[in-house]
PDB file of C-alpha atoms in Angstrom:
ATOM      1  CA  UNK V 120      40.812  22.464  40.624  1.00 42.00           C
ATOM      2  CA  UNK V 121      40.278  26.041  38.897  1.00 48.00           C
ATOM      3  CA  UNK V 122      41.066  29.630  41.082  1.00 49.00           C
ATOM      4  CA  UNK V 123      38.339  31.762  39.799  1.00 49.00           C
ATOM      5  CA  UNK V 124      40.690  34.485  40.981  1.00 47.00           C
ATOM      6  CA  UNK V 125      42.819  33.600  38.031  1.00 50.00           C
ATOM      7  CA  UNK V 126      40.683  32.649  35.452  1.00 52.00           C
ATOM      8  CA  UNK V 127      39.506  35.012  32.626  1.00 57.00           C
ATOM      9  CA  UNK V 128      36.318  34.947  30.751  1.00 63.00           C
ATOM     10  CA  UNK V 129      38.729  34.907  27.806  1.00 75.00           C
ATOM     11  CA  UNK V 130      40.273  32.000  29.010  1.00 86.00           C
ATOM     12  CA  UNK V 131      40.129  28.928  26.593  1.00 90.00           C
ATOM     13  CA  UNK V 132      41.514  25.421  26.086  1.00 94.00           C
ATOM     14  CA  UNK V 133      44.008  25.411  22.783  1.00 95.00           C
ATOM     15  CA  UNK V 134      44.927  22.044  21.072  1.00 97.00           C
ATOM     16  CA  UNK V 135      48.123  22.141  19.112  1.00 98.00           C
ATOM     17  CA  UNK V 136      48.555  19.135  16.627  1.00 98.00           C
ATOM     18  CA  UNK V 137      50.168  18.026  13.508  1.00 98.00           C
ATOM     19  CA  UNK V 138      48.729  15.702  10.979  1.00 98.00           C
ATOM     20  CA  UNK V 139      51.845  13.993  10.499  1.00 97.00           C
ATOM     21  CA  UNK V 140      51.763  12.763  14.334  1.00 98.00           C
ATOM     22  CA  UNK V 141      50.728   9.082  14.554  1.00 98.00           C
ATOM     23  CA  UNK V 142      49.393  10.403  18.008  1.00 98.00           C
ATOM     24  CA  UNK V 143      47.574  13.249  16.797  1.00 98.00           C
ATOM     25  CA  UNK V 144      45.569  10.768  14.151  1.00 98.00           C
ATOM     26  CA  UNK V 145      45.306   8.461  16.579  1.00 98.00           C
ATOM     27  CA  UNK V 146      43.694  11.041  19.111  1.00 98.00           C
ATOM     28  CA  UNK V 147      41.542  12.731  16.392  1.00 98.00           C
ATOM     29  CA  UNK V 148      38.058  11.637  17.898  1.00 98.00           C
ATOM     30  CA  UNK V 149      39.141  13.191  21.550  1.00 97.00           C
ATOM     31  CA  UNK V 150      40.322  16.339  19.606  1.00 98.00           C
ATOM     32  CA  UNK V 151      37.088  16.431  17.801  1.00 98.00           C
ATOM     33  CA  UNK V 152      35.331  16.404  21.107  1.00 97.00           C
ATOM     34  CA  UNK V 153      37.681  19.144  22.824  1.00 97.00           C
ATOM     35  CA  UNK V 154      36.903  21.586  19.772  1.00 97.00           C
ATOM     36  CA  UNK V 155      32.876  20.548  20.393  1.00 96.00           C
ATOM     37  CA  UNK V 156      33.141  21.911  23.751  1.00 95.00           C
ATOM     38  CA  UNK V 157      35.053  24.868  22.576  1.00 94.00           C
ATOM     39  CA  UNK V 158      38.487  24.364  22.339  1.00 95.00           C
ATOM     40  CA  UNK V 159      40.550  26.038  19.549  1.00 94.00           C
ATOM     41  CA  UNK V 160      42.605  23.810  17.703  1.00 97.00           C
ATOM     42  CA  UNK V 161      46.154  24.756  15.529  1.00 96.00           C
ATOM     43  CA  UNK V 162      47.689  22.304  13.361  1.00 97.00           C
ATOM     44  CA  UNK V 163      51.528  23.051  12.575  1.00 98.00           C
ATOM     45  CA  UNK V 164      51.323  21.547   9.345  1.00 97.00           C
ATOM     46  CA  UNK V 165      48.017  21.054   7.828  1.00 97.00           C
ATOM     47  CA  UNK V 166      45.038  23.552   8.625  1.00 95.00           C
ATOM     48  CA  UNK V 167      42.614  21.057   7.302  1.00 96.00           C
ATOM     49  CA  UNK V 168      43.383  18.430  10.198  1.00 97.00           C
ATOM     50  CA  UNK V 169      41.569  17.030  11.871  1.00 97.00           C
ATOM     51  CA  UNK V 170      39.050  17.051   8.794  1.00 95.00           C
ATOM     52  CA  UNK V 171      35.957  16.728  11.704  1.00 94.00           C
ATOM     53  CA  UNK V 172      36.878  20.289  13.025  1.00 96.00           C
ATOM     54  CA  UNK V 173      35.969  23.374  11.671  1.00 93.00           C
ATOM     55  CA  UNK V 174      38.048  26.796  11.849  1.00 93.00           C
ATOM     56  CA  UNK V 175      41.544  24.865  12.361  1.00 97.00           C
ATOM     57  CA  UNK V 176      44.086  27.439  12.931  1.00 95.00           C
ATOM     58  CA  UNK V 177      46.887  26.791  10.886  1.00 96.00           C
ATOM     59  CA  UNK V 178      50.086  27.341  12.925  1.00 95.00           C
ATOM     60  CA  UNK V 179      52.404  26.321   9.651  1.00 96.00           C
ATOM     61  CA  UNK V 180      55.135  29.121  10.402  1.00 96.00           C
ATOM     62  CA  UNK V 181      54.669  27.984  13.713  1.00 96.00           C
ATOM     63  CA  UNK V 182      54.502  30.966  15.522  1.00 95.00           C
ATOM     64  CA  UNK V 183      52.357  30.423  18.098  1.00 93.00           C
ATOM     65  CA  UNK V 184      53.866  27.083  18.610  1.00 95.00           C
ATOM     66  CA  UNK V 185      57.375  29.000  19.296  1.00 95.00           C
ATOM     67  CA  UNK V 186      55.879  31.591  21.314  1.00 93.00           C
ATOM     68  CA  UNK V 187      54.415  28.577  23.531  1.00 93.00           C
ATOM     69  CA  UNK V 188      57.414  26.588  23.373  1.00 95.00           C
ATOM     70  CA  UNK V 189      55.702  23.680  21.936  1.00 96.00           C
ATOM     71  CA  UNK V 190      58.233  20.929  21.588  1.00 95.00           C
ATOM     72  CA  UNK V 191      55.640  17.947  21.438  1.00 97.00           C
ATOM     73  CA  UNK V 192      52.451  17.166  19.684  1.00 98.00           C
ATOM     74  CA  UNK V 193      49.508  16.519  20.387  1.00 98.00           C
ATOM     75  CA  UNK V 194      49.572  19.451  23.340  1.00 98.00           C
ATOM     76  CA  UNK V 195      46.445  21.010  25.229  1.00 97.00           C
ATOM     77  CA  UNK V 196      46.814  24.398  26.590  1.00 95.00           C
ATOM     78  CA  UNK V 197      44.658  26.828  28.800  1.00 93.00           C
ATOM     79  CA  UNK V 198      45.234  30.161  27.511  1.00 87.00           C
ATOM     80  CA  UNK V 199      43.975  33.643  27.377  1.00 83.00           C
ATOM     81  CA  UNK V 200      43.106  35.565  24.544  1.00 73.00           C
ATOM     82  CA  UNK V 201      43.808  32.610  21.750  1.00 66.00           C
ATOM     83  CA  UNK V 202      44.208  33.059  18.303  1.00 70.00           C
ATOM     84  CA  UNK V 203      41.443  33.345  16.081  1.00 69.00           C
TER      85      UNK V 203
END
């Protein structure tokens, strides 16, 4: 349940993935569905993964992943002002 007092109009789901991750590859249909519903996808190693998602954000330098302490992918986050 979401507390409307803590939710911003800038909140968005972000999925952090990696092409070299068997679980991410297996979860591609779910990742594509999340992206179609408005989630932002960040790929740690291949900005073209997943291929069915337009506008994947490349995080090959891991700057976002380090800032968010991402140690395992796939990871689903709700963030305010996600990367563009």
